[in-house]
Short mmCIF file of C-alpha atoms in Angstrom, two decimals:
data_model
loop_
_atom_site.label_atom_id
_atom_site.label_comp_id
_atom_site.label_asym_id
_atom_site.label_seq_id
_atom_site.Cartn_x
_atom_site.Cartn_y
_atom_site.Cartn_z
CA MET A 1 0.00 0.00 0.00
CA MET A 2 2.97 2.30 0.43
CA GLY A 3 3.02 5.34 -1.86
CA ARG A 4 -0.11 4.46 -3.83
CA PRO A 5 -2.19 7.52 -4.79
CA VAL A 6 -5.64 7.72 -3.25
CA LEU A 7 -8.32 8.61 -5.80
CA VAL A 8 -11.20 10.56 -4.29
CA LEU A 9 -12.82 12.10 -7.38
CA SER A 10 -13.74 9.83 -10.23
CA GLN A 11 -11.19 9.84 -13.02
CA ASN A 12 -13.09 11.75 -15.63
CA ILE A 13 -13.63 14.78 -13.38
CA LYS A 14 -11.38 17.76 -13.84
CA ARG A 15 -10.59 19.91 -10.84
CA GLU A 16 -8.86 23.25 -10.78
CA SER A 17 -8.35 25.10 -7.55
CA GLY A 18 -6.67 28.01 -5.83
CA ARG A 19 -4.99 30.95 -7.48
CA LYS A 20 -5.23 29.40 -10.94
CA VAL A 21 -9.04 29.44 -10.88
CA GLN A 22 -9.20 33.05 -9.70
CA ILE A 23 -6.83 34.24 -12.41
CA GLY A 24 -8.80 32.17 -14.93
CA ASN A 25 -12.10 33.76 -13.89
CA ILE A 26 -10.62 37.24 -14.07
CA THR A 27 -9.24 36.57 -17.56
CA ALA A 28 -12.62 35.24 -18.73
CA ALA A 29 -14.42 38.32 -17.38
CA LYS A 30 -11.86 40.62 -19.00
CA THR A 31 -12.30 38.86 -22.33
CA ILE A 32 -16.07 39.34 -22.28
CA ALA A 33 -15.60 43.01 -21.33
CA ASP A 34 -13.13 43.47 -24.19
CA ILE A 35 -15.59 42.11 -26.72
CA ILE A 36 -18.07 44.90 -26.11
CA ARG A 37 -15.71 47.63 -24.97
CA THR A 38 -15.97 49.34 -28.36
CA CYS A 39 -19.77 49.44 -28.07
CA LEU A 40 -19.85 52.21 -25.47
CA GLY A 41 -20.78 55.78 -26.24
CA PRO A 42 -21.98 57.69 -29.30
CA ARG A 43 -18.96 56.70 -31.39
CA ALA A 44 -19.69 53.05 -30.77
CA MET A 45 -18.76 50.41 -33.31
CA MET A 46 -21.25 47.81 -34.50
CA LYS A 47 -20.77 44.07 -34.24
CA MET A 48 -21.96 41.67 -36.91
CA LEU A 49 -22.88 38.22 -35.66
CA LEU A 50 -23.89 35.12 -37.58
CA ASP A 51 -26.26 32.92 -35.65
CA PRO A 52 -26.21 29.11 -36.10
CA MET A 53 -29.18 29.35 -38.49
CA GLY A 54 -27.23 31.63 -40.80
CA GLY A 55 -29.16 34.80 -39.94
CA ILE A 56 -27.32 38.06 -39.37
CA VAL A 57 -27.53 40.29 -36.33
CA MET A 58 -26.00 43.76 -36.60
CA THR A 59 -26.05 45.70 -33.37
CA ASN A 60 -24.09 47.65 -30.81
CA ASP A 61 -26.40 46.77 -27.93
CA GLY A 62 -24.23 44.96 -25.38
CA ASN A 63 -26.98 42.63 -24.31
CA ALA A 64 -27.96 41.63 -27.85
CA ILE A 65 -24.33 40.81 -28.71
CA LEU A 66 -23.72 38.69 -25.63
CA ARG A 67 -27.02 36.84 -26.12
CA GLU A 68 -25.77 35.56 -29.48
CA ILE A 69 -22.30 34.50 -28.28
CA GLN A 70 -21.81 30.94 -27.05
CA VAL A 71 -19.18 30.62 -24.34
CA GLN A 72 -17.63 27.69 -22.53
CA HIS A 73 -16.13 29.24 -19.40
CA PRO A 74 -18.48 29.33 -16.38
CA ALA A 75 -17.24 32.78 -15.28
CA ALA A 76 -17.90 34.18 -18.75
CA LYS A 77 -21.41 32.75 -18.55
CA SER A 78 -22.17 34.61 -15.34
CA MET A 79 -20.88 37.83 -16.94
CA ILE A 80 -23.33 37.38 -19.81
CA GLU A 81 -26.06 36.71 -17.29
CA ILE A 82 -25.58 40.09 -15.57
CA SER A 83 -26.04 41.95 -18.81
CA ARG A 84 -29.37 40.18 -19.23
CA THR A 85 -30.42 41.02 -15.69
CA GLN A 86 -29.52 44.66 -16.27
CA ASP A 87 -31.62 44.67 -19.45
CA GLU A 88 -34.64 43.16 -17.69
CA GLU A 89 -34.37 45.37 -14.61
CA VAL A 90 -33.75 48.81 -16.10
CA GLY A 91 -33.43 48.28 -19.85
CA ASP A 92 -30.27 50.32 -20.31
CA GLY A 93 -26.61 50.30 -19.24
CA THR A 94 -25.98 46.73 -20.40
CA THR A 95 -22.62 47.62 -21.94
CA SER A 96 -21.44 49.72 -18.98
CA VAL A 97 -22.22 47.02 -16.45
CA ILE A 98 -20.07 44.42 -18.25
CA ILE A 99 -17.16 46.83 -18.76
CA LEU A 100 -17.28 47.89 -15.10
CA ALA A 101 -17.47 44.34 -13.77
CA GLY A 102 -14.56 43.34 -16.00
CA GLU A 103 -12.50 46.27 -14.77
CA MET A 104 -13.32 45.60 -11.09
CA LEU A 105 -11.95 42.10 -11.50
CA SER A 106 -9.00 43.32 -13.52
CA VAL A 107 -7.83 45.67 -10.75
CA ALA A 108 -8.20 42.89 -8.20
CA GLU A 109 -5.68 40.76 -10.06
CA GLN A 110 -2.64 42.63 -8.73
CA PHE A 111 -3.74 42.14 -5.12
CA LEU A 112 -4.10 38.40 -5.61
CA GLU A 113 -0.63 38.32 -7.11
CA GLN A 114 0.65 40.10 -4.00
CA GLN A 115 -0.77 37.17 -2.00
CA MET A 116 -3.58 39.24 -0.50
CA HIS A 117 -6.49 37.03 0.52
CA PRO A 118 -9.62 37.37 -1.68
CA THR A 119 -11.84 37.98 1.36
CA VAL A 120 -9.86 41.13 2.18
CA VAL A 121 -10.43 42.41 -1.36
CA ILE A 122 -14.09 41.47 -1.12
CA SER A 123 -14.71 43.32 2.13
CA ALA A 124 -13.04 46.42 0.69
CA TYR A 125 -15.26 46.18 -2.39
CA ARG A 126 -18.30 45.77 -0.15
CA GLN A 127 -17.44 48.89 1.76
CA ALA A 128 -16.80 50.85 -1.43
CA LEU A 129 -20.22 49.78 -2.74
CA ASP A 130 -21.89 51.11 0.41
CA ASP A 131 -20.06 54.41 -0.07
CA ILE A 132 -21.02 54.84 -3.73
CA THR A 133 -23.89 57.31 -3.63
CA PRO A 134 -24.57 58.94 -6.99
CA VAL A 135 -25.41 62.66 -7.03
CA GLU A 136 -28.98 63.37 -8.04
CA VAL A 137 -30.69 66.22 -9.87
CA ASN A 138 -34.44 66.82 -10.09
CA ASN A 139 -35.94 68.27 -13.24
CA ARG A 140 -39.01 67.18 -15.16
CA ASP A 141 -38.25 69.14 -18.30
CA MET A 142 -35.38 66.81 -19.19
CA MET A 143 -37.40 63.86 -20.52
CA LEU A 144 -36.48 64.26 -24.19
CA LYS A 145 -32.87 65.04 -23.34
CA ILE A 146 -32.51 61.84 -21.34
CA ILE A 147 -34.01 59.66 -24.03
CA ASN A 148 -31.76 61.48 -26.45
CA SER A 149 -28.72 60.51 -24.38
CA ALA A 150 -29.85 56.89 -24.53
CA ILE A 151 -30.38 56.95 -28.29
CA ASN A 152 -27.27 58.91 -29.21
CA THR A 153 -25.06 55.92 -28.55
CA LYS A 154 -27.09 53.78 -30.95
CA ALA A 155 -27.48 53.44 -34.71
CA LEU A 156 -30.64 55.54 -34.47
CA SER A 157 -28.71 58.68 -33.49
CA ARG A 158 -29.27 60.31 -36.88
CA TRP A 159 -33.01 60.27 -36.31
CA SER A 160 -32.79 60.99 -32.62
CA THR A 161 -35.56 63.62 -32.43
CA LEU A 162 -37.96 61.32 -34.26
CA ALA A 163 -37.01 58.36 -32.06
CA CYS A 164 -37.28 60.38 -28.84
CA ASN A 165 -40.75 61.58 -29.73
CA ILE A 166 -41.86 58.09 -30.71
CA ALA A 167 -40.58 56.64 -27.42
CA LEU A 168 -42.10 59.41 -25.32
CA ASP A 169 -45.49 59.25 -27.07
CA ALA A 170 -45.65 55.47 -26.79
CA VAL A 171 -44.81 55.42 -23.09
CA ARG A 172 -47.15 58.31 -22.31
CA THR A 173 -49.95 56.47 -24.11
CA VAL A 174 -49.61 53.22 -22.18
CA GLU A 175 -49.06 54.95 -18.84
CA LEU A 176 -51.82 54.00 -16.42
CA GLU A 177 -52.37 55.40 -12.96
CA GLU A 178 -54.39 53.25 -10.64
CA ASN A 179 -54.88 54.01 -6.94
CA GLY A 180 -51.96 56.43 -7.03
CA ARG A 181 -49.64 53.75 -8.44
CA LYS A 182 -48.09 54.20 -11.85
CA GLU A 183 -48.04 51.23 -14.16
CA ILE A 184 -46.27 51.26 -17.50
CA ASP A 185 -46.44 47.97 -19.36
CA ILE A 186 -44.50 48.47 -22.57
CA LYS A 187 -44.32 44.79 -23.46
CA LYS A 188 -48.05 44.26 -23.46
CA TYR A 189 -49.54 47.41 -24.88
CA ALA A 190 -46.84 49.11 -27.00
CA LYS A 191 -46.47 46.82 -29.98
CA VAL A 192 -43.76 47.39 -32.55
CA GLU A 193 -44.74 46.48 -36.12
CA LYS A 194 -41.81 46.34 -38.54
CA VAL A 195 -42.64 46.88 -42.21
CA PRO A 196 -39.62 46.77 -44.52
CA GLY A 197 -39.64 49.47 -47.21
CA GLY A 198 -39.98 53.22 -47.11
CA ILE A 199 -37.63 55.36 -45.06
CA ILE A 200 -37.02 55.59 -41.33
CA GLU A 201 -38.65 59.05 -41.27
CA ASP A 202 -41.99 57.37 -42.09
CA SER A 203 -42.02 55.63 -38.69
CA CYS A 204 -44.67 56.89 -36.30
CA VAL A 205 -46.75 56.06 -33.24
CA LEU A 206 -50.34 55.21 -34.09
CA LYS A 207 -52.83 56.28 -31.45
CA GLY A 208 -54.50 52.95 -31.88
CA VAL A 209 -53.80 49.54 -33.35
CA MET A 210 -52.50 48.22 -36.66
CA VAL A 211 -53.04 44.62 -37.78
CA ASN A 212 -51.53 42.88 -40.77
CA LYS A 213 -54.90 41.84 -42.24
CA ASP A 214 -57.26 42.74 -45.09
CA VAL A 215 -61.07 42.69 -45.10
CA THR A 216 -62.54 39.22 -45.73
CA HIS A 217 -64.73 40.21 -48.69
CA PRO A 218 -63.49 42.53 -51.45
CA ARG A 219 -66.73 44.54 -51.50
CA MET A 220 -66.64 45.43 -47.83
CA ARG A 221 -65.87 49.03 -46.89
CA ARG A 222 -62.21 49.85 -46.38
CA LEU A 223 -62.68 53.28 -44.80
CA ILE A 224 -65.09 53.94 -41.96
CA LYS A 225 -65.31 57.14 -39.92
CA ASN A 226 -66.22 56.67 -36.22
CA PRO A 227 -66.86 52.92 -36.58
CA ARG A 228 -68.88 50.87 -34.12
CA ILE A 229 -66.59 47.95 -33.38
CA VAL A 230 -67.39 44.46 -32.09
CA LEU A 231 -64.61 42.06 -31.06
CA LEU A 232 -65.38 38.34 -31.09
CA ASP A 233 -63.42 35.31 -30.06
CA CYS A 234 -65.88 32.82 -31.60
CA SER A 235 -65.96 31.66 -35.20
CA LEU A 236 -68.70 32.69 -37.62
CA GLU A 237 -68.90 29.30 -39.26
CA TYR A 238 -70.80 26.12 -38.55
CA LYS A 239 -69.26 24.12 -35.75
CA LYS A 240 -67.70 20.92 -36.99
CA GLY A 241 -67.29 17.85 -34.82
CA GLU A 242 -64.18 17.83 -32.67
CA SER A 243 -62.78 14.53 -33.96
CA GLN A 244 -63.92 12.48 -36.91
CA THR A 245 -67.69 12.57 -36.80
CA ASP A 246 -69.69 10.20 -38.96
CA ILE A 247 -73.24 10.99 -39.99
CA GLU A 248 -75.23 8.29 -41.74
CA ILE A 249 -77.89 9.66 -44.06
CA SER A 250 -80.52 7.28 -45.33
CA ARG A 251 -82.81 9.75 -47.09
CA GLU A 252 -81.86 12.48 -49.52
CA GLU A 253 -84.03 15.04 -47.72
CA ASP A 254 -81.94 14.60 -44.54
CA PHE A 255 -78.86 15.90 -46.35
CA ALA A 256 -80.73 19.02 -47.42
CA ARG A 257 -81.98 19.35 -43.84
CA ILE A 258 -78.40 19.26 -42.48
CA LEU A 259 -77.30 21.96 -44.90
CA GLN A 260 -80.33 24.01 -43.95
CA MET A 261 -79.46 23.69 -40.26
CA GLU A 262 -75.96 24.98 -40.98
CA GLU A 263 -77.39 27.96 -42.83
CA GLU A 264 -79.91 28.70 -40.11
CA TYR A 265 -77.22 28.52 -37.43
CA ILE A 266 -74.98 30.99 -39.27
CA GLN A 267 -77.93 33.24 -40.09
CA GLN A 268 -78.90 33.24 -36.41
CA ILE A 269 -75.38 34.28 -35.31
CA CYS A 270 -75.18 36.98 -37.96
CA GLU A 271 -78.60 38.36 -36.99
CA ASP A 272 -77.50 38.56 -33.36
CA ILE A 273 -74.52 40.58 -34.44
CA ILE A 274 -76.35 42.73 -37.02
CA ARG A 275 -78.93 43.67 -34.37
CA LEU A 276 -76.19 45.70 -32.64
CA LYS A 277 -75.59 47.63 -35.89
CA PRO A 278 -71.78 47.45 -35.81
CA ASP A 279 -69.72 48.74 -38.72
CA LEU A 280 -66.72 46.57 -38.04
CA ILE A 281 -66.11 43.08 -36.68
CA PHE A 282 -62.80 41.58 -35.55
CA THR A 283 -62.79 37.88 -34.82
CA GLU A 284 -59.99 35.57 -33.70
CA LYS A 285 -61.44 32.63 -35.64
CA GLY A 286 -62.72 32.11 -39.17
CA ILE A 287 -65.74 33.55 -41.02
CA SER A 288 -67.54 31.32 -43.52
CA ASP A 289 -68.56 32.52 -46.99
CA LEU A 290 -72.20 32.55 -46.02
CA ALA A 291 -71.51 34.68 -42.94
CA GLN A 292 -69.52 37.07 -45.11
CA HIS A 293 -72.52 37.33 -47.40
CA TYR A 294 -74.90 38.25 -44.57
CA LEU A 295 -72.46 40.77 -43.10
CA MET A 296 -71.88 42.23 -46.57
CA LYS A 297 -75.60 42.79 -47.03
CA ALA A 298 -75.74 44.57 -43.67
CA ASN A 299 -72.77 46.72 -44.80
CA ILE A 300 -70.52 45.40 -42.02
CA THR A 301 -66.79 45.07 -42.54
CA ALA A 302 -65.25 41.92 -41.09
CA ILE A 303 -61.61 41.07 -40.30
CA ARG A 304 -60.87 37.44 -39.41
CA ARG A 305 -58.13 35.43 -37.68
CA VAL A 306 -56.78 38.32 -35.64
CA ARG A 307 -54.14 37.37 -33.06
CA LYS A 308 -55.45 37.21 -29.51
CA THR A 309 -52.91 39.79 -28.29
CA ASP A 310 -54.03 42.23 -30.98
CA ASN A 311 -57.65 41.69 -30.06
CA ASN A 312 -56.83 42.40 -26.41
CA ARG A 313 -55.12 45.57 -27.43
CA ILE A 314 -58.11 46.74 -29.44
CA ALA A 315 -60.29 46.19 -26.34
CA ARG A 316 -61.88 43.60 -24.07
CA THR A 317 -65.41 42.17 -24.60
CA ASP A 318 -67.41 39.16 -23.50
CA GLU A 319 -71.21 38.76 -23.87
CA LEU A 320 -72.64 40.87 -26.70
CA ARG A 321 -74.73 43.73 -25.41
CA GLU A 322 -75.28 47.25 -26.69
CA GLU A 323 -72.65 48.70 -24.33
CA ASP A 324 -70.08 46.23 -25.65
CA VAL A 325 -69.98 47.95 -29.01
CA GLY A 326 -66.81 50.00 -29.02
CA THR A 327 -67.16 53.54 -30.32
CA GLY A 328 -63.86 54.89 -29.06
CA ALA A 329 -62.06 54.78 -32.41
CA GLY A 330 -62.23 57.73 -34.78
CA LEU A 331 -61.20 56.02 -38.00
CA PHE A 332 -60.92 52.57 -39.54
CA GLU A 333 -59.04 52.14 -42.79
CA VAL A 334 -57.19 49.49 -44.76
CA LYS A 335 -54.02 50.70 -46.46
CA LYS A 336 -51.68 48.85 -48.77
CA ILE A 337 -48.05 49.15 -47.66
CA GLY A 338 -45.59 47.42 -49.95
CA ASP A 339 -47.29 44.20 -51.06
CA GLU A 340 -49.45 43.68 -48.02
CA TYR A 341 -52.65 45.11 -46.66
CA PHE A 342 -52.69 46.58 -43.17
CA THR A 343 -55.74 47.43 -41.12
CA PHE A 344 -55.59 50.59 -39.02
CA VAL A 345 -57.91 51.47 -36.15
CA THR A 346 -56.79 54.96 -35.18
CA GLU A 347 -57.74 58.40 -33.84
CA CYS A 348 -58.98 56.78 -30.64
CA LYS A 349 -60.29 58.77 -27.70
CA ASP A 350 -57.89 58.40 -24.76
CA PRO A 351 -56.13 55.22 -25.99
CA LYS A 352 -54.31 52.98 -23.55
CA ALA A 353 -52.49 50.94 -26.20
CA CYS A 354 -50.52 51.93 -29.23
CA THR A 355 -48.66 50.51 -32.20
CA ILE A 356 -45.27 51.80 -33.24
CA LEU A 357 -44.95 51.52 -37.00
CA LEU A 358 -41.33 51.24 -38.08
CA ARG A 359 -40.19 51.63 -41.69
CA GLY A 360 -36.69 51.09 -43.00
CA ALA A 361 -34.59 49.70 -45.78
CA SER A 362 -34.00 46.11 -44.63
CA LYS A 363 -34.98 43.59 -41.98
CA GLU A 364 -31.61 43.92 -40.20
CA ILE A 365 -31.89 47.69 -39.94
CA LEU A 366 -35.45 47.41 -38.64
CA ALA A 367 -34.38 44.88 -36.01
CA GLU A 368 -31.66 47.23 -34.76
CA VAL A 369 -34.06 50.21 -34.78
CA GLU A 370 -36.53 48.18 -32.74
CA ARG A 371 -33.85 47.28 -30.17
CA ASN A 372 -32.86 50.93 -29.87
CA LEU A 373 -36.47 52.00 -29.41
CA GLN A 374 -36.99 49.39 -26.70
CA ASP A 375 -34.03 50.94 -24.83
CA ALA A 376 -35.45 54.42 -25.29
CA MET A 377 -38.86 53.37 -24.00
CA GLN A 378 -37.30 51.66 -20.99
CA VAL A 379 -35.33 54.80 -20.14
CA CYS A 380 -38.49 56.83 -20.52
CA ARG A 381 -40.34 54.46 -18.23
CA ASN A 382 -37.57 54.56 -15.61
CA VAL A 383 -37.67 58.33 -15.47
CA LEU A 384 -41.46 58.44 -15.21
CA LEU A 385 -41.37 55.95 -12.35
CA ASP A 386 -38.35 57.50 -10.64
CA PRO A 387 -37.60 61.07 -11.74
CA HIS A 388 -34.06 61.32 -10.36
CA LEU A 389 -31.36 62.13 -12.90
CA LEU A 390 -27.58 62.13 -13.09
CA PRO A 391 -25.20 63.70 -15.61
CA GLY A 392 -23.91 61.20 -18.21
CA GLY A 393 -20.68 61.01 -20.18
CA GLY A 394 -18.63 59.48 -17.37
CA ALA A 395 -19.14 62.52 -15.11
CA VAL A 396 -20.76 60.49 -12.32
CA GLU A 397 -18.05 57.81 -12.51
CA MET A 398 -15.29 60.41 -12.18
CA GLU A 399 -17.01 62.17 -9.30
CA VAL A 400 -17.69 58.90 -7.43
CA SER A 401 -14.12 57.79 -8.12
CA HIS A 402 -12.78 61.08 -6.74
CA ARG A 403 -14.89 60.81 -3.58
CA LEU A 404 -13.87 57.20 -2.99
CA THR A 405 -10.19 58.15 -3.31
CA GLU A 406 -10.74 60.94 -0.75
CA ARG A 407 -12.47 58.57 1.62
CA SER A 408 -9.81 55.86 1.23
CA ARG A 409 -7.34 58.16 2.98
CA ALA A 410 -9.26 57.72 6.19
CA LEU A 411 -8.90 53.94 6.02
CA THR A 412 -6.06 52.16 7.72
CA GLY A 413 -4.60 48.77 7.09
CA VAL A 414 -4.33 46.75 3.96
CA GLU A 415 -7.97 47.25 2.91
CA GLN A 416 -7.38 50.77 1.67
CA TRP A 417 -5.67 49.51 -1.49
CA PRO A 418 -8.51 47.40 -2.89
CA TYR A 419 -10.86 50.22 -1.81
CA ARG A 420 -8.84 52.65 -3.86
CA ALA A 421 -8.81 50.17 -6.74
CA VAL A 422 -12.60 50.42 -6.99
CA ALA A 423 -12.18 54.15 -7.49
CA GLN A 424 -9.62 53.43 -10.17
CA ALA A 425 -11.90 50.88 -11.87
CA LEU A 426 -14.73 53.39 -12.21
CA GLU A 427 -12.53 55.50 -14.47
CA VAL A 428 -12.84 52.82 -17.14
CA ILE A 429 -16.11 54.35 -18.38
CA PRO A 430 -14.74 57.82 -19.24
CA ARG A 431 -11.53 56.19 -20.49
CA THR A 432 -13.41 53.91 -22.87
CA LEU A 433 -15.47 56.87 -24.11
CA ILE A 434 -12.24 58.73 -24.95
CA GLN A 435 -10.68 55.68 -26.62
CA ASN A 436 -13.76 55.08 -28.77
CA CYS A 437 -13.41 58.62 -30.13
CA GLY A 438 -9.75 58.06 -30.93
CA ALA A 439 -8.52 60.81 -28.57
CA SER A 440 -5.54 60.52 -26.23
CA ALA A 441 -6.82 58.68 -23.15
CA ILE A 442 -4.06 59.63 -20.72
CA ARG A 443 -4.11 63.36 -21.44
CA VAL A 444 -7.89 63.84 -21.40
CA LEU A 445 -8.40 61.60 -18.38
CA THR A 446 -5.75 63.44 -16.37
CA SER A 447 -7.34 66.80 -17.06
CA LEU A 448 -10.79 65.37 -16.19
CA ARG A 449 -9.39 64.05 -12.91
CA ALA A 450 -7.96 67.49 -12.18
CA LYS A 451 -11.36 69.07 -12.95
CA HIS A 452 -13.10 66.85 -10.43
CA THR A 453 -10.67 67.71 -7.64
CA GLN A 454 -11.99 71.28 -7.75
CA GLU A 455 -15.27 72.19 -6.10
CA GLY A 456 -18.46 72.54 -8.16
CA ASN A 457 -17.29 70.59 -11.20
CA THR A 458 -19.33 67.48 -10.51
CA SER A 459 -21.06 67.39 -13.89
CA TRP A 460 -17.94 67.59 -16.08
CA GLY A 461 -17.52 64.52 -18.27
CA ILE A 462 -16.41 63.41 -21.71
CA ASN A 463 -18.11 64.62 -24.86
CA GLY A 464 -18.58 61.24 -26.53
CA GLU A 465 -18.57 62.73 -30.04
CA THR A 466 -15.24 64.56 -29.86
CA GLY A 467 -13.41 62.98 -26.91
CA THR A 468 -12.90 66.33 -25.18
CA LEU A 469 -13.98 67.58 -21.76
CA ALA A 470 -17.47 69.03 -21.57
CA GLU A 471 -20.01 70.26 -19.06
CA MET A 472 -22.77 67.64 -19.20
CA GLU A 473 -25.54 69.96 -18.03
CA GLN A 474 -24.95 72.24 -21.00
CA LEU A 475 -24.71 69.33 -23.43
CA GLY A 476 -27.95 67.99 -21.95
CA ILE A 477 -26.68 64.46 -21.41
CA TRP A 478 -28.56 62.85 -18.53
CA GLU A 479 -29.11 59.34 -17.27
CA PRO A 480 -31.73 57.98 -14.86
CA LEU A 481 -30.52 57.29 -11.33
CA ALA A 482 -32.16 53.84 -11.41
CA VAL A 483 -29.88 52.73 -14.24
CA LYS A 484 -26.67 54.03 -12.62
CA ALA A 485 -27.41 52.58 -9.20
CA GLN A 486 -28.25 49.20 -10.72
CA THR A 487 -25.08 49.25 -12.86
CA TYR A 488 -22.75 49.85 -9.89
CA LYS A 489 -24.49 47.36 -7.68
CA THR A 490 -24.48 44.59 -10.28
CA ALA A 491 -20.87 45.22 -11.35
CA VAL A 492 -19.42 45.17 -7.83
CA GLU A 493 -21.51 42.20 -6.73
CA THR A 494 -20.45 40.18 -9.78
CA ALA A 495 -16.81 40.97 -9.10
CA ILE A 496 -17.26 39.82 -5.50
CA LEU A 497 -19.01 36.65 -6.61
CA LEU A 498 -16.30 35.68 -9.08
CA LEU A 499 -13.48 36.49 -6.62
CA ARG A 500 -15.06 34.13 -4.11
CA ILE A 501 -14.71 31.08 -6.30
CA ASP A 502 -11.57 29.11 -5.59
CA ASP A 503 -12.46 25.75 -7.05
CA ILE A 504 -13.97 24.61 -10.32
CA VAL A 505 -14.91 20.98 -10.55
CA SER A 506 -16.09 20.11 -14.02
CA GLY A 507 -17.95 16.89 -14.60
CA HIS A 508 -17.21 14.68 -17.57
CA LYS A 509 -19.51 15.29 -20.56
CA LYS A 510 -20.92 12.27 -22.29
CA LYS A 511 -20.14 11.98 -25.96
CA GLY A 512 -22.75 13.33 -28.33
CA GLU A 513 -23.90 15.99 -25.90
CA ASP A 514 -23.77 19.63 -26.84
CA GLN A 515 -20.18 20.85 -26.68
CA ALA A 516 -21.16 24.48 -26.09
CA GLY A 517 -22.29 23.96 -22.50
CA GLY A 518 -19.88 25.07 -19.80
CA ALA A 519 -18.77 23.23 -16.74
CA PRO A 520 -20.79 23.33 -13.54
CA MET A 521 -19.32 25.57 -10.90
CA GLU A 522 -18.55 24.62 -7.35
CA ASP A 523 -18.18 27.33 -4.80
CA LYS A 524 -15.96 26.71 -1.78
CA GLU A 525 -15.58 29.38 0.82
#
């Protein structure tokens, strides 16, 4: 038995531990941050990604890029996860949060090399996070300026006024106030319809709903002023048996009788509807030829097979009664855009849902425009729900960094170095902004640091277009407090989480399984 190795883990399990794992995690996080570093700021570069199906995605939205990338390293996976969280929580700042988290880990590397224990670094980071308190400014007039700041870094920046107005109108339309609580559900009630063709300037917010459908019968009216609308979720055709239904007919008259029953049934339904004198019917199911004929004679326009979500957006109805006939819309029309017919129900009184109609040269451009608009609407929603603002352009990062450096002087012991490193890491945002403009990072950053050491210069940051110093209040570049606070919190907490890991045990993958999956992570403290 002497000198024989004792095997504890099964042979096909790989284990890495100690310093090697920590350095590995830091490298993985830095790599992810480097991928989207050039996507920050108004001079951001675009990334072109091919998905496995051969489709193209062109975007500079951090979250959209990372969603498409397949990674193997567990630490890289958790980095991608935080960008998704950021997108779901506040809808903006996805690029910043990754760059910051990557930088926080990057500055921790030197301390680990100096044999400082990770828990010391972590507690310093924790304390720095508690001390980060962004400076807030209150002003309601800034709405368009804030959305503008969000859009300027995107491909939409050329049409920023148009985009800002679209975002603001859409969010204002779906804003509901119930019992003193604001609710803004963009996903449900602000629908984006993308129609390739035309130019981006043709995009608009419809105060109502647009559906990709034509009328069921060519002789039905295509333009109705102040229509009376009925929404149905039943079909206007004879009910067929659920499964295969056999009917045995022995006499010829019985067959005629069956057909007559079908006709009577449809006539009965149509009469019930016609009694309400609607001008327009939307149904989620089909409409038979006979029903079309009856509705035609009554001069009623019918649209069939409408998606349930669209029907919900037009309104909500159940049993048919006189008060269920909607009269809120001012205009119904069917227009031909490109090769397809689109139905518009617009000019509504006090609408609570809207459709954003986007036009543009190609599908890829439209997809990018839609992503940018989603960001703009999220920013708009954040500000309406929490009207605290901060100057953008790296001004807040520099100010917070300056204050942390000041405070670190009061600390004693070894913790002051990692604490100071957090301050240093925050400077990555203004530095990246300068680099993306092609200006000299060292010179501009030094002068910005000097600016922030003087009193009253809290809102000085980087002009993302030129890479020079600028007063953010005058430039009108603002960001919502909710986004900033979330970015710092997520970045520091991710850095702490990844620093804590000192062991990765990866199980053996069976052959034939997907190779893209990463290894499971084991956390030992």
